[in-house]
Short mmCIF file of C-alpha atoms and ligand atoms in Angstrom, two decimals:
data_model
loop_
_atom_site.label_atom_id
_atom_site.label_comp_id
_atom_site.label_asym_id
_atom_site.label_seq_id
_atom_site.Cartn_x
_atom_site.Cartn_y
_atom_site.Cartn_z
CA MET A 165 124.78 145.84 107.95
CA ILE A 166 123.28 147.92 105.23
CA ASP A 167 126.45 149.81 104.55
CA GLU A 168 128.26 146.59 104.06
CA LEU A 169 125.71 145.24 101.71
CA ALA A 170 125.87 148.51 99.88
CA ARG A 171 129.70 148.32 99.46
CA ALA A 172 129.43 144.50 98.27
CA GLU A 173 126.71 145.50 95.59
CA GLY A 174 129.23 148.29 94.59
CA VAL A 175 131.78 145.83 94.16
CA VAL A 176 129.83 143.44 92.44
CA ALA A 177 128.92 146.11 89.91
CA THR A 178 132.47 146.55 89.13
CA CYS A 179 132.68 142.55 88.41
CA THR A 180 130.05 142.98 85.90
CA GLU A 181 131.90 145.54 84.05
CA ALA A 182 135.01 143.52 83.90
CA ALA A 183 135.67 141.42 80.81
CA ALA A 184 135.31 137.76 81.17
CA TRP A 185 137.03 137.13 77.76
CA ALA A 186 140.13 138.57 79.11
CA LEU A 187 140.63 135.85 81.91
CA SER A 188 142.87 132.98 81.46
CA GLU A 189 141.19 129.58 81.63
CA HIS A 190 142.54 128.88 85.25
CA ASP A 191 141.22 132.27 86.42
CA LEU A 192 137.90 131.76 84.58
CA ILE A 193 137.28 128.54 86.49
CA ALA A 194 138.51 130.22 89.94
CA ALA A 195 135.98 133.14 89.21
CA LEU A 196 133.16 130.97 88.63
CA ASP A 197 133.81 128.86 91.91
CA VAL A 198 134.08 132.20 93.74
CA THR A 199 130.82 133.61 92.14
CA HIS A 200 129.08 130.31 93.08
CA ARG A 201 130.38 130.67 96.76
CA LEU A 202 129.23 134.05 97.09
CA GLN A 203 125.91 133.28 95.89
CA GLN A 204 125.42 130.79 98.52
CA ARG A 205 126.61 133.15 101.24
CA LEU A 206 124.32 135.72 100.05
CA ALA A 207 121.52 133.26 100.20
CA ALA A 208 122.43 132.60 103.61
CA VAL A 209 122.20 136.48 104.60
CA ARG A 210 118.82 136.66 102.59
CA LEU A 211 117.34 133.60 104.48
CA ALA A 212 118.52 135.17 107.82
CA LEU A 213 116.51 138.51 106.85
CA VAL A 214 113.54 136.52 105.72
CA ARG A 215 113.45 134.68 108.97
CA GLU A 216 113.67 138.02 110.84
CA VAL A 217 110.88 139.76 108.57
CA ASP A 218 108.67 136.50 109.38
CA GLY A 219 109.45 136.38 113.05
CA ARG A 220 108.60 140.01 113.62
CA GLY A 221 105.32 139.66 111.70
CA VAL A 222 106.45 142.71 109.23
CA ALA A 223 104.18 141.26 106.44
CA VAL A 224 101.15 141.08 108.57
CA ALA A 225 101.68 144.51 109.96
CA ARG A 226 101.65 145.86 106.54
CA GLY A 227 98.37 144.12 105.59
CA ALA A 228 99.52 141.01 103.89
CA SER A 229 97.95 137.92 104.77
CA SER A 230 101.36 136.02 105.22
CA THR A 231 105.08 136.46 104.81
CA ALA A 232 104.96 134.32 101.71
CA VAL A 233 102.38 136.82 100.20
CA TRP A 234 104.18 139.64 101.06
CA LEU A 235 107.53 138.42 99.67
CA ARG A 236 105.92 137.38 96.60
CA HIS A 237 104.75 141.10 95.82
CA ARG A 238 107.84 142.62 97.36
CA LEU A 239 110.37 140.35 95.43
CA ARG A 240 108.10 139.45 92.62
CA LEU A 241 108.61 135.79 93.24
CA ASP A 242 106.60 132.78 92.16
CA MET A 243 104.27 131.93 94.93
CA SER A 244 105.70 128.47 95.41
CA ASP A 245 109.21 130.06 95.54
CA ALA A 246 108.03 132.73 98.26
CA ARG A 247 106.82 129.56 100.12
CA ARG A 248 109.89 127.57 99.97
CA LEU A 249 112.02 130.67 101.12
CA VAL A 250 109.95 131.27 104.18
CA GLY A 251 109.82 127.52 104.88
CA LEU A 252 113.58 127.04 104.64
CA ALA A 253 114.29 130.03 106.66
CA ALA A 254 112.04 128.70 109.54
CA SER A 255 113.75 125.07 109.24
CA LEU A 256 117.27 126.42 109.27
CA ASP A 257 116.32 128.31 112.40
CA ALA A 258 115.26 124.95 114.01
CA THR A 259 118.04 122.81 112.82
CA PRO A 260 121.70 122.52 114.13
CA PRO A 261 123.68 125.73 113.43
CA ALA A 262 126.23 123.74 111.29
CA VAL A 263 123.79 123.88 108.33
CA ARG A 264 123.42 127.76 108.61
CA ASP A 265 127.35 127.93 109.01
CA ALA A 266 127.97 125.75 106.07
CA LEU A 267 125.70 127.97 103.80
CA ALA A 268 127.11 131.09 105.19
CA GLY A 269 130.61 129.73 104.42
CA GLY A 270 129.43 128.68 101.05
CA ALA A 271 130.19 125.16 101.61
CA VAL A 272 126.63 124.00 100.80
CA SER A 273 124.20 125.30 98.23
CA VAL A 274 120.83 126.45 99.10
CA GLU A 275 119.28 123.31 97.45
CA GLN A 276 121.77 121.11 99.47
CA ALA A 277 120.89 123.04 102.78
CA ARG A 278 117.45 122.22 102.22
CA VAL A 279 118.07 118.50 101.80
CA ILE A 280 120.03 118.49 104.85
CA VAL A 281 117.54 120.39 106.95
CA ASP A 282 114.86 117.91 105.63
CA THR A 283 116.87 114.91 106.43
CA ALA A 284 117.91 116.29 109.94
CA ALA A 285 114.21 116.87 110.69
CA THR A 286 113.53 113.16 110.10
CA VAL A 287 116.51 112.01 111.72
CA SER A 288 115.68 114.09 115.02
CA ALA A 289 112.14 112.61 115.01
CA VAL A 290 113.41 108.89 115.11
CA ALA A 291 116.62 109.15 116.66
CA GLY A 292 116.61 112.35 118.75
CA ALA A 293 118.69 115.76 118.42
CA GLU A 294 122.22 114.35 119.36
CA VAL A 295 121.87 111.83 116.22
CA ALA A 296 120.59 114.56 114.10
CA ASP A 297 123.65 116.82 114.98
CA LYS A 298 126.01 114.01 113.88
CA ALA A 299 123.87 113.51 110.56
CA VAL A 300 124.25 117.08 109.87
CA GLY A 301 127.95 116.82 110.19
CA VAL A 302 128.16 113.83 107.86
CA LEU A 303 125.74 115.39 105.25
CA VAL A 304 127.68 118.78 105.25
CA GLU A 305 130.66 116.69 104.39
CA TRP A 306 129.09 114.81 101.55
CA ALA A 307 127.72 118.03 100.25
CA GLY A 308 131.05 118.55 99.08
CA GLN A 309 130.65 115.82 96.60
CA PHE A 310 127.13 115.30 95.68
CA ASP A 311 124.41 117.35 93.98
CA PRO A 312 121.00 117.76 95.99
CA ILE A 313 119.14 114.91 94.29
CA LEU A 314 122.01 112.19 95.25
CA LEU A 315 122.46 113.84 98.63
CA ARG A 316 118.58 113.34 99.21
CA ARG A 317 118.79 109.75 98.30
CA MET A 318 121.92 109.10 100.46
CA GLY A 319 120.23 110.95 103.21
CA THR A 320 117.60 108.25 103.39
CA ARG A 321 120.55 106.01 104.42
CA ILE A 322 122.02 108.52 106.89
CA LEU A 323 121.41 106.50 110.17
CA ASP A 324 123.40 103.43 108.85
CA HIS A 325 126.30 106.06 109.33
CA VAL A 326 125.47 107.93 112.36
CA ALA A 327 123.32 105.32 114.42
CA PRO A 328 123.36 101.99 112.74
CA ASP A 329 121.50 100.19 115.60
CA LEU A 330 118.29 102.57 114.73
CA ALA A 331 119.00 102.38 111.05
CA ASP A 332 116.51 99.58 109.91
CA ALA A 333 113.38 101.00 111.51
CA ALA A 334 114.32 104.66 110.84
CA THR A 335 114.97 103.77 107.06
CA ALA A 336 111.28 103.00 106.82
CA ALA A 337 110.28 106.27 108.71
CA ALA A 338 112.45 108.36 106.55
CA LEU A 339 110.98 106.85 103.31
CA ALA A 340 107.53 107.52 104.79
CA ALA A 341 108.55 111.11 105.46
CA GLU A 342 109.98 111.35 102.12
CA GLU A 343 106.70 110.15 100.63
CA ALA A 344 104.78 112.75 102.97
CA ARG A 345 107.21 115.37 101.53
CA ALA A 346 106.49 114.44 97.99
CA ALA A 347 102.59 114.51 98.47
CA ARG A 348 102.96 117.85 100.30
CA ASP A 349 105.04 119.22 97.54
CA ARG A 350 102.82 118.11 94.61
CA HIS A 351 101.50 120.83 92.56
CA VAL A 352 100.92 121.93 88.88
CA THR A 353 100.81 125.44 88.01
CA ILE A 354 99.10 126.71 84.93
CA SER A 355 99.92 130.23 83.88
CA GLU A 356 98.74 132.45 81.11
CA ARG A 357 101.06 133.37 78.41
CA ALA A 358 100.56 135.87 75.45
CA GLY A 359 98.70 134.53 72.52
CA GLY A 360 96.47 132.13 74.47
CA ARG A 361 99.62 129.99 75.35
CA LEU A 362 99.89 128.29 78.61
CA ARG A 363 102.98 127.56 80.71
CA LEU A 364 102.87 124.43 82.52
CA SER A 365 105.24 123.59 85.38
CA GLY A 366 105.12 121.45 88.65
CA THR A 367 106.21 118.43 90.60
CA LEU A 368 104.32 115.17 90.28
CA ASP A 369 104.42 112.74 93.22
CA ALA A 370 105.67 109.33 92.61
CA GLU A 371 102.58 107.55 91.91
CA ALA A 372 101.27 110.50 89.39
CA ALA A 373 104.77 110.34 87.95
CA ALA A 374 104.44 106.68 87.27
CA LEU A 375 100.93 107.06 85.84
CA LEU A 376 101.97 109.99 83.47
CA ARG A 377 104.95 108.14 82.25
CA ALA A 378 102.91 105.14 81.52
CA VAL A 379 100.52 107.32 79.50
CA ILE A 380 102.91 109.77 77.85
CA ASP A 381 105.94 107.67 76.94
CA PRO A 382 104.21 105.29 74.49
CA LEU A 383 102.07 108.10 72.95
CA SER A 384 105.20 110.54 72.39
CA ALA A 385 107.06 107.92 70.41
CA PRO A 386 107.91 109.11 66.84
CA SER A 387 104.76 108.13 64.57
CA GLY A 388 107.07 107.00 61.74
CA PRO A 389 110.06 107.74 59.74
CA ASP A 390 108.35 111.06 58.42
CA ASP A 391 107.96 112.50 62.09
CA ALA A 392 110.26 115.48 62.30
CA ARG A 393 108.89 116.64 65.65
CA CYS A 394 111.66 116.97 68.49
CA PRO A 395 110.88 115.15 71.73
CA GLY A 396 109.45 118.13 73.52
CA GLN A 397 106.82 118.67 70.78
CA ARG A 398 105.94 114.95 70.65
CA ARG A 399 105.30 115.13 74.61
CA HIS A 400 103.32 118.30 73.96
CA ASP A 401 101.13 116.39 71.46
CA ALA A 402 100.87 113.39 73.59
CA LEU A 403 99.43 115.55 76.49
CA VAL A 404 96.82 116.97 73.93
CA ASP A 405 95.84 113.37 72.72
CA VAL A 406 95.27 112.34 76.33
CA CYS A 407 92.89 115.54 76.61
CA ARG A 408 91.11 114.94 73.59
CA LEU A 409 90.56 111.22 74.62
CA ALA A 410 89.27 112.50 77.87
CA LEU A 411 86.83 114.96 76.01
CA ARG A 412 85.66 112.06 73.71
CA THR A 413 84.41 109.84 76.73
CA GLY A 414 81.96 112.49 77.53
CA GLU A 415 82.52 111.42 81.20
CA LEU A 416 84.04 114.82 82.41
CA PRO A 417 82.46 116.72 85.03
CA GLU A 418 80.12 119.59 83.78
CA SER A 419 81.40 122.99 83.74
CA GLY A 420 78.94 125.70 84.35
CA GLY A 421 76.07 123.27 83.43
CA GLU A 422 77.44 122.25 80.30
CA PRO A 423 79.40 119.02 79.39
CA ALA A 424 82.98 119.91 78.97
CA GLN A 425 83.75 120.87 75.33
CA ILE A 426 85.54 123.19 73.25
CA VAL A 427 83.48 125.78 71.51
CA VAL A 428 84.63 127.47 68.32
CA THR A 429 82.72 130.42 67.17
CA THR A 430 83.35 131.14 63.46
CA GLY A 431 81.75 133.04 60.36
CA TYR A 432 80.36 131.05 57.59
CA ASP A 433 79.59 132.11 54.11
CA GLY A 434 76.92 129.65 52.56
CA LEU A 435 77.57 130.92 49.11
CA THR A 436 81.21 130.55 48.93
CA ARG A 437 81.18 127.71 51.56
CA GLN A 438 84.01 129.53 53.36
CA LEU A 439 84.82 129.30 57.15
CA GLY A 440 86.10 132.55 58.29
CA ALA A 441 88.52 133.17 61.24
CA GLY A 442 87.30 131.87 64.61
CA ALA A 443 87.49 132.37 68.10
CA LEU A 444 87.61 130.06 71.20
CA ASP A 445 85.28 130.96 74.02
CA THR A 446 88.45 132.19 75.81
CA GLY A 447 88.55 135.00 73.32
CA LEU A 448 91.65 133.46 71.43
CA ARG A 449 91.43 134.10 67.75
CA LEU A 450 92.03 131.33 65.38
CA THR A 451 93.05 130.98 61.60
CA PRO A 452 90.48 129.58 59.26
CA ASP A 453 93.01 126.55 58.89
CA THR A 454 93.09 125.79 62.38
CA VAL A 455 88.99 126.18 62.70
CA ARG A 456 88.62 123.79 59.97
CA GLN A 457 90.70 121.14 61.82
CA LEU A 458 89.10 121.67 65.21
CA ALA A 459 85.67 121.34 63.38
CA CYS A 460 86.60 117.91 62.17
CA ASP A 461 86.65 116.45 65.60
CA ALA A 462 83.53 115.07 66.86
CA ALA A 463 84.42 116.15 70.66
CA ILE A 464 84.54 119.91 69.68
CA LEU A 465 81.33 121.79 68.98
CA PRO A 466 81.59 124.55 66.40
CA ALA A 467 79.15 127.36 66.81
CA VAL A 468 78.85 128.88 63.44
CA LEU A 469 77.41 132.55 62.67
CA GLY A 470 75.24 133.39 59.82
CA GLY A 471 75.32 136.49 57.95
CA ALA A 472 74.12 138.59 60.78
CA SER A 473 76.30 136.97 63.23
CA ARG A 474 73.25 134.92 64.29
CA PRO A 475 74.11 131.44 65.41
CA LEU A 476 73.46 129.23 62.33
CA ASP A 477 74.32 125.49 63.09
CA VAL A 478 75.15 123.66 59.89
CA GLY A 479 73.73 120.13 60.59
CA ARG A 480 75.78 119.51 63.48
CA GLN A 481 74.32 116.34 64.22
CA ARG A 482 75.16 114.85 60.91
CA ARG A 483 78.67 116.54 60.85
CA LEU A 484 79.63 114.53 64.08
CA ILE A 485 81.30 111.42 63.29
CA ALA A 486 80.17 109.20 66.32
CA GLY A 487 78.38 106.18 67.13
CA PRO A 488 77.83 103.52 64.49
CA LEU A 489 79.79 105.62 61.76
CA ARG A 490 82.75 105.85 63.91
CA ARG A 491 82.71 102.14 64.77
CA ALA A 492 82.49 101.58 60.75
CA LEU A 493 85.45 103.84 60.43
CA VAL A 494 87.32 102.00 63.08
CA LEU A 495 86.70 98.70 61.32
CA ARG A 496 87.73 99.90 57.82
CA ASP A 497 90.87 101.73 58.96
CA GLY A 498 91.98 100.22 62.08
CA GLY A 499 93.72 103.09 63.40
CA CYS A 500 95.51 106.20 62.00
CA ALA A 501 95.48 105.58 58.18
CA PHE A 502 98.27 107.87 57.41
CA PRO A 503 101.21 105.84 55.91
CA GLY A 504 103.55 104.29 58.39
CA CYS A 505 101.41 105.35 61.51
CA ASP A 506 100.90 102.76 64.22
CA ARG A 507 98.35 104.80 66.38
CA PRO A 508 95.16 102.83 67.42
CA PRO A 509 91.73 104.15 66.78
CA ARG A 510 91.34 105.39 70.24
CA TRP A 511 94.07 108.11 69.61
CA CYS A 512 92.45 109.17 66.22
CA ALA A 513 89.93 111.86 65.20
CA ALA A 514 87.85 111.40 62.16
CA HIS A 515 88.72 113.59 59.38
CA HIS A 516 86.43 114.95 56.73
CA ILE A 517 88.09 114.11 53.26
CA ARG A 518 85.90 116.91 51.93
CA HIS A 519 85.26 119.27 54.58
CA TRP A 520 81.52 119.71 55.65
CA ALA A 521 81.93 123.26 55.28
CA ASP A 522 82.93 122.59 51.37
CA GLY A 523 79.58 120.72 51.24
CA GLY A 524 81.27 117.36 52.11
CA PRO A 525 78.86 114.81 53.55
CA THR A 526 79.28 113.15 56.92
CA THR A 527 79.57 109.36 55.68
CA LEU A 528 81.97 106.63 55.69
CA ASP A 529 83.15 107.51 52.11
CA ASN A 530 84.16 111.03 53.16
CA ALA A 531 85.96 110.17 56.40
CA VAL A 532 89.42 108.99 57.41
CA LEU A 533 90.74 108.10 60.86
CA LEU A 534 93.86 110.13 61.69
CA CYS A 535 96.03 110.65 65.01
CA GLY A 536 96.31 114.04 66.32
CA HIS A 537 99.83 114.64 64.66
CA HIS A 538 98.72 113.17 61.13
CA HIS A 539 95.46 115.20 61.42
CA ARG A 540 97.40 118.48 61.94
CA HIS A 541 99.80 117.31 59.06
CA VAL A 542 97.19 116.71 56.66
CA HIS A 543 95.64 119.93 57.30
CA GLN A 544 98.85 121.87 57.20
CA SER A 545 100.69 120.38 54.36
CA ASP A 546 100.31 119.36 50.70
CA TRP A 547 99.57 115.74 51.44
CA ALA A 548 96.08 114.68 49.79
CA VAL A 549 93.89 112.15 51.07
CA ARG A 550 91.26 110.17 48.98
CA LEU A 551 89.56 106.76 48.99
CA GLY A 552 91.06 104.30 46.50
CA GLY A 553 89.01 102.19 44.05
CA ASP A 554 88.60 99.33 46.75
CA GLY A 555 87.12 101.93 49.37
CA HIS A 556 90.35 102.46 51.54
CA PRO A 557 92.17 105.69 52.13
CA GLU A 558 95.21 106.52 50.22
CA PHE A 559 97.47 109.31 50.56
CA VAL A 560 98.99 111.37 47.89
CA PRO A 561 102.41 112.88 48.65
CA PRO A 562 103.34 116.46 47.70
CA ALA A 563 105.28 116.84 44.47
CA TRP A 564 108.39 118.01 46.21
CA LEU A 565 108.59 114.58 48.03
CA ASP A 566 107.58 112.52 45.18
CA PRO A 567 107.31 114.00 41.61
CA ALA A 568 105.28 111.07 40.40
CA ARG A 569 102.88 111.55 43.23
CA VAL A 570 102.26 107.84 43.66
CA PRO A 571 99.57 107.39 46.38
CA ARG A 572 100.70 105.55 49.55
CA ARG A 573 98.95 103.42 52.03
CA ASN A 574 99.19 102.56 55.71
CA HIS A 575 100.36 98.99 55.86
CA TYR A 576 100.41 98.77 59.62
CA HIS A 577 96.63 98.24 60.31
CA ARG A 578 95.66 96.65 57.16
CA ARG A 579 97.42 93.90 55.08
CA THR A 580 97.27 94.45 51.27
ZN1 ZN B 671 90.40 117.09 59.62
ZN1 ZN B 672 98.98 108.99 62.57
#
């Protein structure tokens, strides 16, 4: 077998060198079809090998705690991928051979095989092995037309086709099993990326999915005609808004004996009233601009260093806009005060018009409510904010946007 695989590898290598641009359209599509089929056939071989490795206890004999853990290191797989691989290999072994044959013949894809195996297990539990056999036959045929998601949905009705008499009772059982699978497979992975970024991936069960959509969808709507963010960026910012809100409630469980909070450490020059670059307690470095923006928000605690890097807390209590002051601010602004924004107060941070580091006081006259997006926008763009003669905030557009720089106001939360 090893010789055959080596030969196959050599043949594939010559295909990699062959020029795809030279193919006619007909051959191009034919080549794509064959490549896909080969990939599934090869997956069948790999699954059989994984099954054998697992069955022989190779991983444990070599000191790993499980086959999945061993595969993860050996093939440098994601842990969840490694687990799914071992799981599918085992289930393929326990289902009618028709699934394996279909995979080995390139007739179904790995994901389709997974659906068929899951469905066959459900059918077998409610209707016995013989009906499961029939179900596999039908599903393999359907796999020629439907993608894995559709196939799974149709799999919940498979008994209507192979055992109509059992169908009603079994539909309920199949749905329950599907729900149990969703509950079993629920997970979120947070992995570190360079520069302090995180990669977020995972699968939510149906209830969590509904909850997330209910919260994220309205929050990720564009915040006005000026909103140039793409949908992905808006969803990202919405998630941040939710975290900010959770921090602001003060009801999160303590971590290490301290209430949950973000600590920003930064240098501060009292003479020039300049904030230096900062660092989060994860060690991530921040620009002075980001430090100023974070320091505006009451839920974030800046730890300011004096000249000799001794902690020097510049009137933190006065700086935090909370309690009665925040309530007064909510009464005055009614929500994000940026022109055209409809975000309600709950999603807003209090921005210091004149930053506290520049000597700006923490008073109603020096504060304005801004949603997360517009808070960032005000800190990073040339918009200026001030209070008008009537004590309400107005925003002066940058000259490139309006050469006359006529102040604009939010007419959504307040009538003029
Ligand atoms: Zn601010
Ligand atoms: Zn806003």
